[in-house]
Amino acid sequence: MPLTITFLGHSGFLFSDGENTLVVDPFLTGNVLAKHRPSDITCNYIAVTHGHLDHLGDTIEIAKRNDATVIATFELANYIGSKGVKKTEPANPGGKIMTDFGFVALTPAIHSVSRNEDSLDTPVGLVIRIDGTTVYHMGDTTIFSDMKLIGEIYEPDIVCIPIGDRFTMGPEIATRAAEMVGAKAAIPMHYGTFPALNQTSEKFVPNGIKVQVIEPGESWEYKE
Ligand code: NI
Ligand code: MN
């Protein structure tokens, strides 16, 4: 069965293999581009790249309603657990959480740290193995040369890559980052949501990599 990738807007995605659904960074409430409401989301896993509200978003509400397992860095997972989410899987960069669909591994990301009550959280990227496909969701970050190693180690088929500039890399640097990782397809994210971000993906032009733009609320079926 093909992997269904639904773009929730901003950095939010829903990955479904038909049996399991993983949601990443479900920022829906307050996202003017989002087509889904939190109550529309059915999932058994959620992974969160960091605690900024445009990523943590509606995680707690969605996790509680679905009794979903939340994967995040140690401090952020503890914070989410303290808000009444029963199933959390804390991890740190380099670590891998085995799941019913495969795994979620955490990678470094270069980004500012946020604070949720007394917990600080370290922003990360995610490598997701689902239905035989590997997706590298970079989270909020700029380029760093270890992206090449991440590409070599996990051999991602797809990268979800921030291109909005200002709070992450912009499209020109993201072009180089995608080429360094070397996936088959790249899905641009974290742009157009706010006036401060770049509004289009036209300057994101990695060589030899298919750029797959998915509109918020739309899905793409990935087949090898
Ligand atoms: Ni952020
Ligand atoms: Mn962000």
PDB file of C-alpha atoms and ligand atoms in Angstrom:
ATOM      1  CA  MET A   1       0.000   0.000   0.000  1.00  0.00           C
ATOM      2  CA  PRO A   2       1.421   3.408  -0.871  1.00  0.00           C
ATOM      3  CA  LEU A   3       2.395   5.814   1.872  1.00  0.00           C
ATOM      4  CA  THR A   4      -0.119   8.655   2.105  1.00  0.00           C
ATOM      5  CA  ILE A   5       1.411  12.001   3.061  1.00  0.00           C
ATOM      6  CA  THR A   6      -1.026  14.747   3.983  1.00  0.00           C
ATOM      7  CA  PHE A   7       0.303  18.277   4.463  1.00  0.00           C
ATOM      8  CA  LEU A   8      -1.423  19.991   7.389  1.00  0.00           C
ATOM      9  CA  GLY A   9       0.243  23.338   6.617  1.00  0.00           C
ATOM     10  CA  HIS A  10       3.397  24.958   8.059  1.00  0.00           C
ATOM     11  CA  SER A  11       5.526  21.980   9.264  1.00  0.00           C
ATOM     12  CA  GLY A  12       2.608  19.673   9.956  1.00  0.00           C
ATOM     13  CA  PHE A  13       2.221  16.313   8.235  1.00  0.00           C
ATOM     14  CA  LEU A  14       0.171  13.174   8.560  1.00  0.00           C
ATOM     15  CA  PHE A  15       1.854   9.965   7.389  1.00  0.00           C
ATOM     16  CA  SER A  16      -0.378   6.938   6.987  1.00  0.00           C
ATOM     17  CA  ASP A  17       0.416   3.367   5.908  1.00  0.00           C
ATOM     18  CA  GLY A  18      -3.259   2.408   6.071  1.00  0.00           C
ATOM     19  CA  GLU A  19      -2.914   0.845   9.516  1.00  0.00           C
ATOM     20  CA  ASN A  20      -0.913   3.396  11.479  1.00  0.00           C
ATOM     21  CA  THR A  21      -0.986   7.164  11.285  1.00  0.00           C
ATOM     22  CA  LEU A  22       1.814   9.381  12.533  1.00  0.00           C
ATOM     23  CA  VAL A  23       1.214  13.103  12.843  1.00  0.00           C
ATOM     24  CA  VAL A  24       4.161  15.504  12.945  1.00  0.00           C
ATOM     25  CA  ASP A  25       3.971  19.057  14.344  1.00  0.00           C
ATOM     26  CA  PRO A  26       0.172  19.515  14.216  1.00  0.00           C
ATOM     27  CA  PHE A  27      -0.139  23.311  14.348  1.00  0.00           C
ATOM     28  CA  LEU A  28      -3.774  23.832  13.340  1.00  0.00           C
ATOM     29  CA  THR A  29      -5.398  26.273  15.775  1.00  0.00           C
ATOM     30  CA  GLY A  30      -4.174  29.743  14.785  1.00  0.00           C
ATOM     31  CA  ASN A  31      -2.784  28.550  11.443  1.00  0.00           C
ATOM     32  CA  VAL A  32      -4.700  30.512   8.819  1.00  0.00           C
ATOM     33  CA  LEU A  33      -3.637  28.110   6.044  1.00  0.00           C
ATOM     34  CA  ALA A  34      -4.679  24.911   7.838  1.00  0.00           C
ATOM     35  CA  LYS A  35      -7.654  23.076   6.398  1.00  0.00           C
ATOM     36  CA  HIS A  36      -7.885  20.537   9.241  1.00  0.00           C
ATOM     37  CA  ARG A  37      -9.151  21.206  12.741  1.00  0.00           C
ATOM     38  CA  PRO A  38      -7.726  19.254  15.669  1.00  0.00           C
ATOM     39  CA  SER A  39     -10.979  17.247  15.845  1.00  0.00           C
ATOM     40  CA  ASP A  40     -10.418  16.069  12.237  1.00  0.00           C
ATOM     41  CA  ILE A  41      -7.209  14.241  13.132  1.00  0.00           C
ATOM     42  CA  THR A  42      -7.209  10.486  13.745  1.00  0.00           C
ATOM     43  CA  CYS A  43      -3.805   9.034  14.601  1.00  0.00           C
ATOM     44  CA  ASN A  44      -1.979   6.601  16.885  1.00  0.00           C
ATOM     45  CA  TYR A  45       1.357   8.457  16.996  1.00  0.00           C
ATOM     46  CA  ILE A  46       2.448  12.085  17.147  1.00  0.00           C
ATOM     47  CA  ALA A  47       6.038  13.313  16.869  1.00  0.00           C
ATOM     48  CA  VAL A  48       6.969  16.879  17.803  1.00  0.00           C
ATOM     49  CA  THR A  49      10.189  18.550  16.654  1.00  0.00           C
ATOM     50  CA  HIS A  50      10.221  21.247  19.348  1.00  0.00           C
ATOM     51  CA  GLY A  51       8.133  23.265  21.755  1.00  0.00           C
ATOM     52  CA  HIS A  52       7.547  26.429  19.718  1.00  0.00           C
ATOM     53  CA  LEU A  53       3.808  26.851  19.388  1.00  0.00           C
ATOM     54  CA  ASP A  54       3.880  26.598  15.579  1.00  0.00           C
ATOM     55  CA  HIS A  55       5.108  22.982  16.093  1.00  0.00           C
ATOM     56  CA  LEU A  56       3.760  21.750  19.436  1.00  0.00           C
ATOM     57  CA  GLY A  57       0.479  23.277  18.256  1.00  0.00           C
ATOM     58  CA  ASP A  58      -2.527  21.102  19.089  1.00  0.00           C
ATOM     59  CA  THR A  59      -0.460  18.045  20.070  1.00  0.00           C
ATOM     60  CA  ILE A  60      -1.827  17.716  23.596  1.00  0.00           C
ATOM     61  CA  GLU A  61      -5.491  17.902  22.568  1.00  0.00           C
ATOM     62  CA  ILE A  62      -5.048  15.500  19.632  1.00  0.00           C
ATOM     63  CA  ALA A  63      -3.002  13.032  21.708  1.00  0.00           C
ATOM     64  CA  LYS A  64      -5.595  12.916  24.467  1.00  0.00           C
ATOM     65  CA  ARG A  65      -8.548  12.411  22.136  1.00  0.00           C
ATOM     66  CA  ASN A  66      -6.791   9.643  20.175  1.00  0.00           C
ATOM     67  CA  ASP A  67      -4.883   8.128  23.123  1.00  0.00           C
ATOM     68  CA  ALA A  68      -1.875   8.530  20.815  1.00  0.00           C
ATOM     69  CA  THR A  69       1.785   8.002  21.734  1.00  0.00           C
ATOM     70  CA  VAL A  70       3.803  11.237  21.625  1.00  0.00           C
ATOM     71  CA  ILE A  71       7.478  11.128  20.617  1.00  0.00           C
ATOM     72  CA  ALA A  72       9.589  14.145  21.564  1.00  0.00           C
ATOM     73  CA  THR A  73      12.816  15.124  23.293  1.00  0.00           C
ATOM     74  CA  PHE A  74      13.045  14.158  26.949  1.00  0.00           C
ATOM     75  CA  GLU A  75      12.065  17.542  28.407  1.00  0.00           C
ATOM     76  CA  LEU A  76       9.270  18.203  25.921  1.00  0.00           C
ATOM     77  CA  ALA A  77       7.851  14.682  26.372  1.00  0.00           C
ATOM     78  CA  ASN A  78       7.830  15.219  30.137  1.00  0.00           C
ATOM     79  CA  TYR A  79       6.025  18.545  29.692  1.00  0.00           C
ATOM     80  CA  ILE A  80       3.419  16.922  27.426  1.00  0.00           C
ATOM     81  CA  GLY A  81       3.019  14.090  29.951  1.00  0.00           C
ATOM     82  CA  SER A  82       2.482  16.629  32.736  1.00  0.00           C
ATOM     83  CA  LYS A  83      -0.486  17.987  30.744  1.00  0.00           C
ATOM     84  CA  GLY A  84      -2.279  14.637  30.955  1.00  0.00           C
ATOM     85  CA  VAL A  85      -1.034  12.796  27.858  1.00  0.00           C
ATOM     86  CA  LYS A  86      -0.674   9.183  29.028  1.00  0.00           C
ATOM     87  CA  LYS A  87       1.687   7.705  26.439  1.00  0.00           C
ATOM     88  CA  THR A  88       4.955   9.500  25.765  1.00  0.00           C
ATOM     89  CA  GLU A  89       8.251   8.252  24.320  1.00  0.00           C
ATOM     90  CA  PRO A  90      11.103  10.563  25.316  1.00  0.00           C
ATOM     91  CA  ALA A  91      14.312  10.470  23.284  1.00  0.00           C
ATOM     92  CA  ASN A  92      17.280  12.573  22.242  1.00  0.00           C
ATOM     93  CA  PRO A  93      19.297  13.104  19.036  1.00  0.00           C
ATOM     94  CA  GLY A  94      20.919   9.883  17.838  1.00  0.00           C
ATOM     95  CA  GLY A  95      18.226   7.806  19.526  1.00  0.00           C
ATOM     96  CA  LYS A  96      15.522   5.806  17.831  1.00  0.00           C
ATOM     97  CA  ILE A  97      12.039   4.893  19.053  1.00  0.00           C
ATOM     98  CA  MET A  98      10.667   1.659  17.623  1.00  0.00           C
ATOM     99  CA  THR A  99       6.994   1.952  16.668  1.00  0.00           C
ATOM    100  CA  ASP A 100       4.225  -0.235  15.223  1.00  0.00           C
ATOM    101  CA  PHE A 101       5.007   1.180  11.752  1.00  0.00           C
ATOM    102  CA  GLY A 102       8.816   1.201  11.930  1.00  0.00           C
ATOM    103  CA  PHE A 103      10.731   3.833  13.847  1.00  0.00           C
ATOM    104  CA  VAL A 104      11.229   7.518  14.549  1.00  0.00           C
ATOM    105  CA  ALA A 105      14.829   8.648  15.112  1.00  0.00           C
ATOM    106  CA  LEU A 106      15.824  12.091  16.326  1.00  0.00           C
ATOM    107  CA  THR A 107      18.501  14.174  14.598  1.00  0.00           C
ATOM    108  CA  PRO A 108      20.127  17.461  15.519  1.00  0.00           C
ATOM    109  CA  ALA A 109      18.629  20.750  14.351  1.00  0.00           C
ATOM    110  CA  ILE A 110      20.060  24.245  14.716  1.00  0.00           C
ATOM    111  CA  HIS A 111      17.352  26.475  16.150  1.00  0.00           C
ATOM    112  CA  SER A 112      16.445  28.501  19.237  1.00  0.00           C
ATOM    113  CA  VAL A 113      15.233  26.838  22.418  1.00  0.00           C
ATOM    114  CA  SER A 114      11.776  27.484  23.841  1.00  0.00           C
ATOM    115  CA  ARG A 115      10.429  27.178  27.347  1.00  0.00           C
ATOM    116  CA  ASN A 116       7.205  25.500  28.397  1.00  0.00           C
ATOM    117  CA  GLU A 117       6.713  26.275  32.095  1.00  0.00           C
ATOM    118  CA  ASP A 118       9.918  25.054  33.747  1.00  0.00           C
ATOM    119  CA  SER A 119      11.009  22.851  30.844  1.00  0.00           C
ATOM    120  CA  LEU A 120      13.449  23.924  28.116  1.00  0.00           C
ATOM    121  CA  ASP A 121      13.431  21.905  24.944  1.00  0.00           C
ATOM    122  CA  THR A 122      16.069  21.126  22.346  1.00  0.00           C
ATOM    123  CA  PRO A 123      14.821  21.416  18.766  1.00  0.00           C
ATOM    124  CA  VAL A 124      15.347  18.284  16.659  1.00  0.00           C
ATOM    125  CA  GLY A 125      14.690  16.795  13.254  1.00  0.00           C
ATOM    126  CA  LEU A 126      13.029  13.418  12.714  1.00  0.00           C
ATOM    127  CA  VAL A 127      13.861  10.413  10.579  1.00  0.00           C
ATOM    128  CA  ILE A 128      10.706   8.378  10.077  1.00  0.00           C
ATOM    129  CA  ARG A 129      10.662   4.852   8.713  1.00  0.00           C
ATOM    130  CA  ILE A 130       7.123   3.911   7.667  1.00  0.00           C
ATOM    131  CA  ASP A 131       5.834   1.344   5.174  1.00  0.00           C
ATOM    132  CA  GLY A 132       9.313   0.795   3.723  1.00  0.00           C
ATOM    133  CA  THR A 133       9.800   4.520   3.086  1.00  0.00           C
ATOM    134  CA  THR A 134      12.208   6.788   4.948  1.00  0.00           C
ATOM    135  CA  VAL A 135      11.318  10.429   5.496  1.00  0.00           C
ATOM    136  CA  TYR A 136      13.683  13.011   6.957  1.00  0.00           C
ATOM    137  CA  HIS A 137      11.605  15.844   8.475  1.00  0.00           C
ATOM    138  CA  MET A 138      14.224  18.456   9.295  1.00  0.00           C
ATOM    139  CA  GLY A 139      12.193  20.426  11.832  1.00  0.00           C
ATOM    140  CA  ASP A 140      13.225  24.074  12.127  1.00  0.00           C
ATOM    141  CA  THR A 141      16.879  24.396  11.218  1.00  0.00           C
ATOM    142  CA  THR A 142      19.507  25.837   8.973  1.00  0.00           C
ATOM    143  CA  ILE A 143      21.925  23.767   6.937  1.00  0.00           C
ATOM    144  CA  PHE A 144      24.746  21.915   8.709  1.00  0.00           C
ATOM    145  CA  SER A 145      27.318  19.642   7.147  1.00  0.00           C
ATOM    146  CA  ASP A 146      26.222  16.585   9.146  1.00  0.00           C
ATOM    147  CA  MET A 147      23.102  16.529   6.979  1.00  0.00           C
ATOM    148  CA  LYS A 148      25.327  14.685   4.526  1.00  0.00           C
ATOM    149  CA  LEU A 149      25.972  12.006   7.156  1.00  0.00           C
ATOM    150  CA  ILE A 150      22.284  11.795   8.031  1.00  0.00           C
ATOM    151  CA  GLY A 151      21.669  11.198   4.321  1.00  0.00           C
ATOM    152  CA  GLU A 152      24.314   8.469   4.207  1.00  0.00           C
ATOM    153  CA  ILE A 153      23.149   6.736   7.384  1.00  0.00           C
ATOM    154  CA  TYR A 154      19.380   6.709   6.792  1.00  0.00           C
ATOM    155  CA  GLU A 155      19.182   7.068   2.980  1.00  0.00           C
ATOM    156  CA  PRO A 156      15.910   9.024   3.090  1.00  0.00           C
ATOM    157  CA  ASP A 157      13.535   8.780   0.152  1.00  0.00           C
ATOM    158  CA  ILE A 158      11.844  12.054   1.033  1.00  0.00           C
ATOM    159  CA  VAL A 159      12.926  15.186   2.890  1.00  0.00           C
ATOM    160  CA  CYS A 160      10.516  17.675   4.430  1.00  0.00           C
ATOM    161  CA  ILE A 161      12.561  20.849   4.437  1.00  0.00           C
ATOM    162  CA  PRO A 162      11.970  24.355   5.821  1.00  0.00           C
ATOM    163  CA  ILE A 163      12.414  27.094   3.192  1.00  0.00           C
ATOM    164  CA  GLY A 164      10.656  30.111   4.730  1.00  0.00           C
ATOM    165  CA  ASP A 165      13.781  32.066   5.784  1.00  0.00           C
ATOM    166  CA  ARG A 166      14.111  34.265   8.902  1.00  0.00           C
ATOM    167  CA  PHE A 167      13.361  31.548  11.500  1.00  0.00           C
ATOM    168  CA  THR A 168      14.893  28.726   9.432  1.00  0.00           C
ATOM    169  CA  MET A 169      17.007  28.568   6.307  1.00  0.00           C
ATOM    170  CA  GLY A 170      15.571  30.177   3.201  1.00  0.00           C
ATOM    171  CA  PRO A 171      15.085  28.577  -0.217  1.00  0.00           C
ATOM    172  CA  GLU A 172      18.635  29.120  -1.506  1.00  0.00           C
ATOM    173  CA  ILE A 173      20.299  27.448   1.483  1.00  0.00           C
ATOM    174  CA  ALA A 174      17.550  24.803   1.585  1.00  0.00           C
ATOM    175  CA  THR A 175      18.386  23.979  -2.038  1.00  0.00           C
ATOM    176  CA  ARG A 176      21.946  23.134  -0.972  1.00  0.00           C
ATOM    177  CA  ALA A 177      20.711  21.243   2.097  1.00  0.00           C
ATOM    178  CA  ALA A 178      18.400  19.046   0.008  1.00  0.00           C
ATOM    179  CA  GLU A 179      21.228  18.320  -2.424  1.00  0.00           C
ATOM    180  CA  MET A 180      23.511  17.405   0.492  1.00  0.00           C
ATOM    181  CA  VAL A 181      21.008  14.912   1.911  1.00  0.00           C
ATOM    182  CA  GLY A 182      20.288  13.515  -1.548  1.00  0.00           C
ATOM    183  CA  ALA A 183      16.713  12.219  -1.304  1.00  0.00           C
ATOM    184  CA  LYS A 184      14.464  11.339  -4.245  1.00  0.00           C
ATOM    185  CA  ALA A 185      11.862  13.974  -3.386  1.00  0.00           C
ATOM    186  CA  ALA A 186      11.746  17.121  -1.288  1.00  0.00           C
ATOM    187  CA  ILE A 187       8.612  18.646   0.210  1.00  0.00           C
ATOM    188  CA  PRO A 188       9.045  22.345   1.099  1.00  0.00           C
ATOM    189  CA  MET A 189       7.509  23.483   4.399  1.00  0.00           C
ATOM    190  CA  HIS A 190       7.537  26.346   6.934  1.00  0.00           C
ATOM    191  CA  TYR A 191       6.824  29.053   4.355  1.00  0.00           C
ATOM    192  CA  GLY A 192       3.885  31.281   3.508  1.00  0.00           C
ATOM    193  CA  THR A 193       2.167  30.829   6.879  1.00  0.00           C
ATOM    194  CA  PHE A 194       3.106  34.237   8.274  1.00  0.00           C
ATOM    195  CA  PRO A 195       3.956  37.546   6.543  1.00  0.00           C
ATOM    196  CA  ALA A 196       7.542  37.307   7.892  1.00  0.00           C
ATOM    197  CA  LEU A 197       8.246  34.106   5.957  1.00  0.00           C
ATOM    198  CA  ASN A 198       8.922  33.721   2.226  1.00  0.00           C
ATOM    199  CA  GLN A 199       5.605  33.177   0.532  1.00  0.00           C
ATOM    200  CA  THR A 200       6.560  30.895  -2.358  1.00  0.00           C
ATOM    201  CA  SER A 201       8.762  27.896  -3.126  1.00  0.00           C
ATOM    202  CA  GLU A 202      10.001  29.026  -6.551  1.00  0.00           C
ATOM    203  CA  LYS A 203      13.607  29.603  -5.418  1.00  0.00           C
ATOM    204  CA  PHE A 204      13.818  26.096  -3.980  1.00  0.00           C
ATOM    205  CA  VAL A 205      15.378  24.239  -6.909  1.00  0.00           C
ATOM    206  CA  PRO A 206      17.583  21.309  -5.785  1.00  0.00           C
ATOM    207  CA  ASN A 207      19.431  19.544  -8.582  1.00  0.00           C
ATOM    208  CA  GLY A 208      18.302  15.973  -9.275  1.00  0.00           C
ATOM    209  CA  ILE A 209      15.582  15.991  -6.616  1.00  0.00           C
ATOM    210  CA  LYS A 210      11.881  16.142  -7.362  1.00  0.00           C
ATOM    211  CA  VAL A 211      10.265  19.081  -5.582  1.00  0.00           C
ATOM    212  CA  GLN A 212       6.842  17.972  -4.393  1.00  0.00           C
ATOM    213  CA  VAL A 213       4.748  20.933  -3.310  1.00  0.00           C
ATOM    214  CA  ILE A 214       1.683  19.812  -1.348  1.00  0.00           C
ATOM    215  CA  GLU A 215      -0.977  22.415  -0.615  1.00  0.00           C
ATOM    216  CA  PRO A 216      -2.291  22.539   2.960  1.00  0.00           C
ATOM    217  CA  GLY A 217      -5.039  19.972   3.380  1.00  0.00           C
ATOM    218  CA  GLU A 218      -3.921  18.002   0.303  1.00  0.00           C
ATOM    219  CA  SER A 219      -2.329  14.531   0.155  1.00  0.00           C
ATOM    220  CA  TRP A 220       0.368  12.903  -1.930  1.00  0.00           C
ATOM    221  CA  GLU A 221       0.620   9.142  -2.381  1.00  0.00           C
ATOM    222  CA  TYR A 222       4.252   8.127  -2.442  1.00  0.00           C
ATOM    223  CA  LYS A 223       5.247   4.983  -4.324  1.00  0.00           C
ATOM    224  CA  GLU A 224       8.845   3.839  -4.741  1.00  0.00           C
TER     225      GLU A 224
HETATM  226 NI    NI B   1      10.673  26.966  15.888  1.00  0.00          NI
HETATM  227 MN    MN B   2       8.764  27.190  13.419  1.00  0.00          MN
END
